mmCIF file of C-alpha atoms in Angstrom:
data_model
loop_
_atom_site.group_PDB
_atom_site.id
_atom_site.type_symbol
_atom_site.label_atom_id
_atom_site.label_comp_id
_atom_site.label_asym_id
_atom_site.label_seq_id
_atom_site.Cartn_x
_atom_site.Cartn_y
_atom_site.Cartn_z
ATOM 1 C CA MET A 1 100.203 112.472 126.192
ATOM 2 C CA SER A 2 104.290 114.608 125.868
ATOM 3 C CA ASN A 3 104.479 118.191 124.793
ATOM 4 C CA HIS A 4 107.209 117.640 122.453
ATOM 5 C CA PRO A 5 106.751 118.890 119.494
ATOM 6 C CA THR A 6 107.122 116.107 116.118
ATOM 7 C CA PRO A 7 110.703 116.187 115.520
ATOM 8 C CA TYR A 8 109.753 115.332 111.460
ATOM 9 C CA SER A 9 109.174 117.681 107.793
ATOM 10 C CA ALA A 10 108.687 118.206 105.481
ATOM 11 C CA ALA A 11 111.990 117.314 104.273
ATOM 12 C CA ALA A 12 112.024 113.789 106.374
ATOM 13 C CA GLN A 13 108.909 113.028 104.364
ATOM 14 C CA ALA A 14 110.803 114.206 101.036
ATOM 15 C CA SER A 15 113.317 111.369 102.297
ATOM 16 C CA GLN A 16 110.513 108.302 102.104
ATOM 17 C CA ARG A 17 109.492 109.696 98.733
ATOM 18 C CA LEU A 18 112.585 109.242 97.484
ATOM 19 C CA ALA A 19 113.176 106.144 99.076
ATOM 20 C CA GLN A 20 110.162 104.974 97.315
ATOM 21 C CA LEU A 21 111.589 106.596 94.334
ATOM 22 C CA GLY A 22 114.829 104.536 94.505
ATOM 23 C CA LEU A 23 112.994 101.160 95.767
ATOM 24 C CA VAL A 24 111.482 101.191 91.928
ATOM 25 C CA ILE A 25 114.943 102.873 90.430
ATOM 26 C CA ASN A 26 116.927 100.209 91.586
ATOM 27 C CA ALA A 27 114.756 97.544 90.939
ATOM 28 C CA LEU A 28 114.516 97.933 87.397
ATOM 29 C CA LEU A 29 118.315 98.694 86.963
ATOM 30 C CA ALA A 30 119.377 95.399 88.173
ATOM 31 C CA VAL A 31 116.631 93.714 86.201
ATOM 32 C CA VAL A 32 118.545 96.018 83.193
ATOM 33 C CA LYS A 33 121.877 95.018 84.799
ATOM 34 C CA LEU A 34 121.713 91.343 85.615
ATOM 35 C CA VAL A 35 120.521 90.591 82.048
ATOM 36 C CA ALA A 36 123.229 93.083 80.501
ATOM 37 C CA GLY A 37 126.044 91.384 81.924
ATOM 38 C CA LEU A 38 125.287 87.704 81.781
ATOM 39 C CA VAL A 39 124.345 88.078 78.177
ATOM 40 C CA GLY A 40 127.299 90.464 77.528
ATOM 41 C CA ASN A 41 129.605 88.756 79.340
ATOM 42 C CA ALA A 42 130.311 91.467 81.424
ATOM 43 C CA TYR A 43 131.379 90.345 85.383
ATOM 44 C CA ALA A 44 131.944 94.251 86.012
ATOM 45 C CA LEU A 45 127.996 94.758 85.176
ATOM 46 C CA VAL A 46 126.652 91.500 86.305
ATOM 47 C CA ALA A 47 128.190 92.293 90.572
ATOM 48 C CA ASP A 48 127.018 96.386 89.639
ATOM 49 C CA ALA A 49 123.661 94.639 89.851
ATOM 50 C CA ILE A 50 124.576 92.551 93.202
ATOM 51 C CA GLU A 51 125.318 96.152 93.961
ATOM 52 C CA SER A 52 121.955 97.393 93.192
ATOM 53 C CA GLY A 53 119.695 94.591 94.597
ATOM 54 C CA THR A 54 121.411 95.615 98.526
ATOM 55 C CA ASP A 55 120.037 98.827 96.927
ATOM 56 C CA ILE A 56 116.778 98.028 96.961
ATOM 57 C CA ILE A 57 116.669 96.158 100.208
ATOM 58 C CA GLY A 58 118.350 99.111 101.454
ATOM 59 C CA SER A 59 115.949 101.388 100.042
ATOM 60 C CA VAL A 60 113.106 99.124 102.091
ATOM 61 C CA VAL A 61 114.846 99.613 105.308
ATOM 62 C CA VAL A 62 115.313 103.411 104.732
ATOM 63 C CA TRP A 63 112.292 103.752 104.109
ATOM 64 C CA GLY A 64 110.676 101.777 106.871
ATOM 65 C CA GLY A 65 113.137 103.566 109.424
ATOM 66 C CA LEU A 66 112.082 106.607 108.322
ATOM 67 C CA ARG A 67 107.892 105.688 108.718
ATOM 68 C CA ILE A 68 108.913 104.681 112.334
ATOM 69 C CA ALA A 69 111.212 107.640 113.131
ATOM 70 C CA SER A 70 108.046 109.587 112.271
ATOM 71 C CA ARG A 71 105.939 108.490 115.240
ATOM 72 C CA ASP A 72 104.964 111.282 118.182
ATOM 73 C CA PRO A 73 106.787 110.249 121.308
ATOM 74 C CA ASP A 74 103.788 108.203 123.542
ATOM 75 C CA ASP A 75 104.011 106.190 127.213
ATOM 76 C CA ARG A 76 106.474 103.853 126.337
ATOM 77 C CA TYR A 77 109.292 105.559 124.204
ATOM 78 C CA PRO A 78 108.503 109.048 125.736
ATOM 79 C CA PHE A 79 111.840 110.298 123.489
ATOM 80 C CA GLY A 80 110.438 109.399 120.371
ATOM 81 C CA TYR A 81 110.863 106.622 117.913
ATOM 82 C CA GLY A 82 113.849 108.694 116.413
ATOM 83 C CA ARG A 83 116.908 105.776 116.748
ATOM 84 C CA ALA A 84 115.070 103.819 114.285
ATOM 85 C CA GLU A 85 116.477 106.350 111.924
ATOM 86 C CA ALA A 86 120.244 105.347 112.374
ATOM 87 C CA LEU A 87 119.435 102.003 113.211
ATOM 88 C CA ALA A 88 118.117 102.224 109.899
ATOM 89 C CA GLY A 89 121.936 103.958 108.325
ATOM 90 C CA ALA A 90 123.639 101.166 110.370
ATOM 91 C CA VAL A 91 121.040 97.800 108.478
ATOM 92 C CA VAL A 92 122.190 99.784 104.975
ATOM 93 C CA SER A 93 125.646 100.135 106.077
ATOM 94 C CA ALA A 94 126.597 96.354 107.279
ATOM 95 C CA LEU A 95 124.410 95.346 103.585
ATOM 96 C CA MET A 96 126.824 97.526 101.625
ATOM 97 C CA PHE A 97 129.617 95.769 103.755
ATOM 98 C CA GLY A 98 128.290 92.728 102.585
ATOM 99 C CA ALA A 99 127.823 93.205 99.021
ATOM 100 C CA ALA A 100 131.405 94.363 98.916
ATOM 101 C CA ALA A 101 132.904 91.344 100.486
ATOM 102 C CA GLY A 102 130.487 89.478 97.780
ATOM 103 C CA ILE A 103 131.249 90.833 95.048
ATOM 104 C CA SER A 104 135.153 90.719 96.389
ATOM 105 C CA ILE A 105 135.082 87.309 96.089
ATOM 106 C CA GLU A 106 133.569 86.828 93.048
ATOM 107 C CA ALA A 107 135.382 89.148 91.218
ATOM 108 C CA ILE A 108 139.443 86.828 92.772
ATOM 109 C CA ARG A 109 136.961 83.759 91.374
ATOM 110 C CA GLU A 110 136.216 85.213 87.561
ATOM 111 C CA ILE A 111 139.852 87.053 87.150
ATOM 112 C CA ARG A 112 140.896 83.362 87.542
ATOM 113 C CA THR A 113 138.868 82.427 85.341
ATOM 114 C CA PRO A 114 139.723 83.139 81.290
ATOM 115 C CA HIS A 115 137.283 84.516 79.970
ATOM 116 C CA HIS A 116 136.270 85.993 76.894
ATOM 117 C CA ALA A 117 135.874 90.146 76.624
ATOM 118 C CA PRO A 118 133.026 91.385 77.199
ATOM 119 C CA ALA A 119 130.918 93.045 74.668
ATOM 120 C CA PRO A 120 131.033 96.628 73.915
ATOM 121 C CA TRP A 121 127.648 97.416 74.069
ATOM 122 C CA THR A 122 127.144 96.898 77.622
ATOM 123 C CA LEU A 123 128.694 100.205 77.497
ATOM 124 C CA GLY A 124 126.157 102.069 77.101
ATOM 125 C CA VAL A 125 124.113 100.564 79.695
ATOM 126 C CA LEU A 126 126.672 101.656 82.099
ATOM 127 C CA ALA A 127 126.766 105.622 81.287
ATOM 128 C CA VAL A 128 122.854 105.618 81.785
ATOM 129 C CA VAL A 129 122.684 103.795 84.713
ATOM 130 C CA ILE A 130 125.201 106.128 85.713
ATOM 131 C CA VAL A 131 123.613 109.447 85.021
ATOM 132 C CA VAL A 132 120.146 107.716 86.767
ATOM 133 C CA LYS A 133 122.274 107.044 89.747
ATOM 134 C CA GLU A 134 124.127 109.591 90.130
ATOM 135 C CA ILE A 135 121.140 112.009 90.012
ATOM 136 C CA LEU A 136 119.107 110.312 92.366
ATOM 137 C CA ALA A 137 121.748 110.217 94.890
ATOM 138 C CA LYS A 138 121.955 114.667 94.381
ATOM 139 C CA LYS A 139 118.632 114.410 94.809
ATOM 140 C CA VAL A 140 118.677 112.124 98.088
ATOM 141 C CA LEU A 141 121.343 113.941 99.744
ATOM 142 C CA GLN A 142 120.418 117.117 99.307
ATOM 143 C CA VAL A 143 116.963 116.300 101.557
ATOM 144 C CA SER A 144 119.261 114.376 103.587
ATOM 145 C CA GLU A 145 120.967 117.766 104.156
ATOM 146 C CA GLY A 146 117.780 119.232 105.087
ATOM 147 C CA SER A 147 116.570 116.555 107.591
ATOM 148 C CA GLY A 148 119.274 115.859 109.120
ATOM 149 C CA SER A 149 118.414 111.978 108.279
ATOM 150 C CA VAL A 150 121.151 109.752 108.352
ATOM 151 C CA ALA A 151 119.296 107.084 107.009
ATOM 152 C CA ALA A 152 119.106 109.325 104.353
ATOM 153 C CA ALA A 153 122.361 110.219 104.191
ATOM 154 C CA ALA A 154 123.196 106.430 104.064
ATOM 155 C CA ASP A 155 120.666 105.928 101.254
ATOM 156 C CA GLY A 156 121.646 108.819 99.180
ATOM 157 C CA TRP A 157 125.165 107.590 99.263
ATOM 158 C CA HIS A 158 124.267 104.206 98.495
ATOM 159 C CA HIS A 159 123.072 105.268 95.106
ATOM 160 C CA ARG A 160 126.641 107.059 94.603
ATOM 161 C CA ALA A 161 128.064 104.045 95.848
ATOM 162 C CA ASP A 162 126.003 101.951 92.686
ATOM 163 C CA ALA A 163 127.223 105.353 90.583
ATOM 164 C CA ILE A 164 131.129 104.572 91.470
ATOM 165 C CA THR A 165 130.226 101.117 90.907
ATOM 166 C CA SER A 166 129.381 101.655 87.688
ATOM 167 C CA ALA A 167 131.841 104.148 86.614
ATOM 168 C CA ALA A 168 134.499 101.372 87.888
ATOM 169 C CA ALA A 169 133.203 98.720 85.541
ATOM 170 C CA PHE A 170 132.619 100.812 82.733
ATOM 171 C CA ILE A 171 135.672 101.265 82.827
ATOM 172 C CA GLY A 172 136.826 98.262 83.265
ATOM 173 C CA ILE A 173 134.492 97.149 80.829
ATOM 174 C CA ALA A 174 136.558 100.082 78.424
ATOM 175 C CA VAL A 175 139.658 98.562 78.809
ATOM 176 C CA ALA A 176 138.946 94.633 78.668
ATOM 177 C CA ILE A 177 137.864 95.975 74.798
ATOM 178 C CA VAL A 178 140.300 98.091 73.295
ATOM 179 C CA GLY A 179 142.779 96.424 75.370
ATOM 180 C CA GLY A 180 142.350 93.489 73.311
ATOM 181 C CA PRO A 181 143.284 89.283 74.216
ATOM 182 C CA GLY A 182 144.932 89.746 77.430
ATOM 183 C CA TRP A 183 143.016 92.583 79.200
ATOM 184 C CA GLU A 184 139.758 90.156 79.396
ATOM 185 C CA PRO A 185 139.901 90.442 82.573
ATOM 186 C CA ALA A 186 139.894 94.334 83.200
ATOM 187 C CA ASP A 187 136.213 94.557 83.914
ATOM 188 C CA ASP A 188 136.795 92.024 87.362
ATOM 189 C CA TRP A 189 140.130 93.856 88.820
ATOM 190 C CA ALA A 190 136.885 96.900 88.103
ATOM 191 C CA ALA A 191 134.608 94.617 90.267
ATOM 192 C CA LEU A 192 137.087 94.299 92.361
ATOM 193 C CA VAL A 193 137.832 98.657 92.924
ATOM 194 C CA ALA A 194 134.202 98.951 93.355
ATOM 195 C CA ALA A 195 133.999 96.704 95.726
ATOM 196 C CA GLY A 196 136.832 98.702 98.076
ATOM 197 C CA ILE A 197 134.809 101.998 97.343
ATOM 198 C CA ILE A 198 131.571 100.343 98.240
ATOM 199 C CA ALA A 199 133.226 98.907 101.748
ATOM 200 C CA ILE A 200 135.289 102.297 102.198
ATOM 201 C CA ASN A 201 131.880 104.231 102.407
ATOM 202 C CA ALA A 202 129.379 101.703 104.273
ATOM 203 C CA GLY A 203 132.506 102.327 107.371
ATOM 204 C CA VAL A 204 131.908 106.070 107.153
ATOM 205 C CA LEU A 205 127.940 105.699 107.268
ATOM 206 C CA LEU A 206 128.526 103.024 109.976
ATOM 207 C CA ARG A 207 130.606 105.554 111.807
ATOM 208 C CA THR A 208 128.102 107.962 111.822
ATOM 209 C CA ALA A 209 125.032 105.597 111.928
ATOM 210 C CA LEU A 210 126.699 104.661 115.404
ATOM 211 C CA GLY A 211 127.629 107.945 116.693
ATOM 212 C CA ASP A 212 123.809 108.700 117.087
ATOM 213 C CA LEU A 213 123.110 105.519 118.775
ATOM 214 C CA MET A 214 125.494 106.468 121.544
ATOM 215 C CA ASP A 215 124.251 109.522 121.844
ATOM 216 C CA ARG A 216 127.519 111.339 120.593
ATOM 217 C CA ALA A 217 127.498 114.798 120.684
ATOM 218 C CA PRO A 218 126.555 116.989 118.289
ATOM 219 C CA GLY A 219 128.867 119.534 116.049
ATOM 220 C CA ALA A 220 130.099 122.288 117.170
ATOM 221 C CA THR A 221 127.648 124.306 115.500
ATOM 222 C CA VAL A 222 124.604 122.777 116.943
ATOM 223 C CA GLN A 223 126.045 123.291 120.633
ATOM 224 C CA ARG A 224 127.380 127.203 119.625
ATOM 225 C CA LEU A 225 123.566 128.087 118.852
ATOM 226 C CA VAL A 226 122.426 126.359 121.731
ATOM 227 C CA SER A 227 124.244 128.884 124.282
ATOM 228 C CA GLN A 228 123.962 131.530 122.284
ATOM 229 C CA ALA A 229 120.193 131.897 122.120
ATOM 230 C CA ALA A 230 121.154 131.297 126.200
ATOM 231 C CA LEU A 231 123.054 133.651 127.203
ATOM 232 C CA GLU A 232 121.338 136.352 125.161
ATOM 233 C CA THR A 233 118.209 136.178 127.285
ATOM 234 C CA PRO A 234 118.156 138.778 129.779
ATOM 235 C CA GLY A 235 118.815 137.304 133.003
ATOM 236 C CA VAL A 236 120.688 134.465 132.286
ATOM 237 C CA LEU A 237 124.037 135.738 133.878
ATOM 238 C CA ALA A 238 126.135 132.186 132.811
ATOM 239 C CA ILE A 239 125.873 128.698 131.811
ATOM 240 C CA GLU A 240 126.866 126.299 133.905
ATOM 241 C CA LYS A 241 126.974 122.482 131.875
ATOM 242 C CA LEU A 242 125.184 121.835 128.634
ATOM 243 C CA LYS A 243 124.513 118.197 126.876
ATOM 244 C CA ILE A 244 122.962 117.103 123.558
ATOM 245 C CA ARG A 245 122.063 114.609 121.550
ATOM 246 C CA LYS A 246 121.029 113.623 118.480
ATOM 247 C CA THR A 247 117.718 111.240 117.913
ATOM 248 C CA GLY A 248 116.883 111.016 114.174
ATOM 249 C CA THR A 249 116.110 114.539 113.079
ATOM 250 C CA ALA A 250 115.615 115.831 116.214
ATOM 251 C CA TYR A 251 118.268 117.839 119.139
ATOM 252 C CA TYR A 252 117.141 117.183 122.306
ATOM 253 C CA VAL A 253 119.350 119.697 124.677
ATOM 254 C CA ASP A 254 119.913 119.060 128.776
ATOM 255 C CA ILE A 255 121.300 122.626 129.856
ATOM 256 C CA HIS A 256 122.145 124.389 133.347
ATOM 257 C CA VAL A 257 121.730 128.324 133.924
ATOM 258 C CA GLN A 258 122.912 130.120 136.660
ATOM 259 C CA ALA A 259 120.994 133.730 137.632
ATOM 260 C CA GLU A 260 120.289 135.773 139.976
ATOM 261 C CA PRO A 261 120.641 133.652 143.192
ATOM 262 C CA SER A 262 117.738 136.028 144.665
ATOM 263 C CA MET A 263 115.269 135.423 142.628
ATOM 264 C CA THR A 264 112.068 134.077 142.608
ATOM 265 C CA LEU A 265 111.120 130.740 142.154
ATOM 266 C CA HIS A 266 107.936 131.710 139.704
ATOM 267 C CA ASP A 267 110.421 134.093 137.688
ATOM 268 C CA ALA A 268 113.292 131.270 137.889
ATOM 269 C CA HIS A 269 109.952 129.541 136.596
ATOM 270 C CA ILE A 270 108.780 132.079 133.643
ATOM 271 C CA LEU A 271 113.149 132.869 132.681
ATOM 272 C CA SER A 272 113.527 129.146 132.001
ATOM 273 C CA GLY A 273 110.515 129.166 130.011
ATOM 274 C CA ILE A 274 112.271 132.295 127.955
ATOM 275 C CA VAL A 275 115.334 130.244 127.465
ATOM 276 C CA LYS A 276 113.297 127.568 126.212
ATOM 277 C CA SER A 277 111.350 129.354 123.670
ATOM 278 C CA ALA A 278 114.957 131.332 122.640
ATOM 279 C CA ILE A 279 116.194 128.299 122.128
ATOM 280 C CA ARG A 280 113.615 125.940 120.144
ATOM 281 C CA GLN A 281 113.817 129.482 117.763
ATOM 282 C CA ARG A 282 117.907 129.455 117.117
ATOM 283 C CA ILE A 283 117.560 124.669 116.104
ATOM 284 C CA PRO A 284 113.915 124.168 115.105
ATOM 285 C CA ALA A 285 114.976 120.932 115.550
ATOM 286 C CA ALA A 286 115.339 121.412 119.432
ATOM 287 C CA ALA A 287 111.851 118.846 120.446
ATOM 288 C CA GLY A 288 112.805 118.308 123.908
ATOM 289 C CA VAL A 289 114.897 121.193 126.066
ATOM 290 C CA LEU A 290 115.523 120.780 129.805
ATOM 291 C CA ILE A 291 116.237 123.758 131.597
ATOM 292 C CA HIS A 292 117.534 123.814 134.569
ATOM 293 C CA MET A 293 118.025 126.984 137.016
ATOM 294 C CA GLU A 294 120.703 127.751 138.975
ATOM 295 C CA PRO A 295 121.786 130.460 141.466
ATOM 296 C CA TYR A 296 124.902 131.746 139.292
ATOM 297 C CA ASP A 297 128.151 130.985 141.157
ATOM 298 C CA THR A 298 131.471 132.815 139.166
ATOM 299 C CA THR A 299 133.029 128.990 140.533
ATOM 300 C CA ASN A 300 130.680 126.661 138.521
ATOM 301 C CA ALA A 301 129.362 129.452 135.814
#
């Protein structure tokens, strides 16, 4: 139905594959950390396992959001399904808030309850987890930059939050082991600090996702590129209005360009097509470009 190009790319497909990989890795790590935490008497590790559990759900949500966002526009959704991606990012952020709250409550309970120090071997488990999660986070975030995917960025920061949680747990358990008697709650305090870090990351991600859902204007770079593409087109004398919104990984541009008032309707139509092509060449992710031709007027230019 639509003549718009599909706002889906190899980078977006890579995001889907990484979401699937993250799902498998998170499931394995969650089991390992939960067993190690319970056996090794390390609540920070148990809290880390809980965070990995939310990662599992988050990866499923991101994968689903990316799959829906990849659909072509149709009669029911003429602007495409891109916002499913931002919605997925918001859901992941909410999951991170929930995990932070749950970890905080349990950490405070553990701090108030006398218990034994964690087993030293749990540090080895955490070291492996930190390396694996940081590598996965870097890969996902690198792909998200290429695709402009909010959901993929949320997934990447979710992985990084897990690595940060594991790092905090590592420090807390190390302090509890080295400090000896009286320092047993150190890993619980580490879990509490990690929960705060997770909540902060969740807030940043939620703000980004809500911005896309509410049609927040993109950064100045995108607007400058669109303006330059239009103004550098021969025949365009000025820009009257410019509105850009982001839907998923795609941009939709609404621009009013001014041309010579004596220009015929036929010539104006041809010029609008040239401007549209120029903008799409400058911004390949511009899935929709609506050109309004206006007579040149120095007062409104």
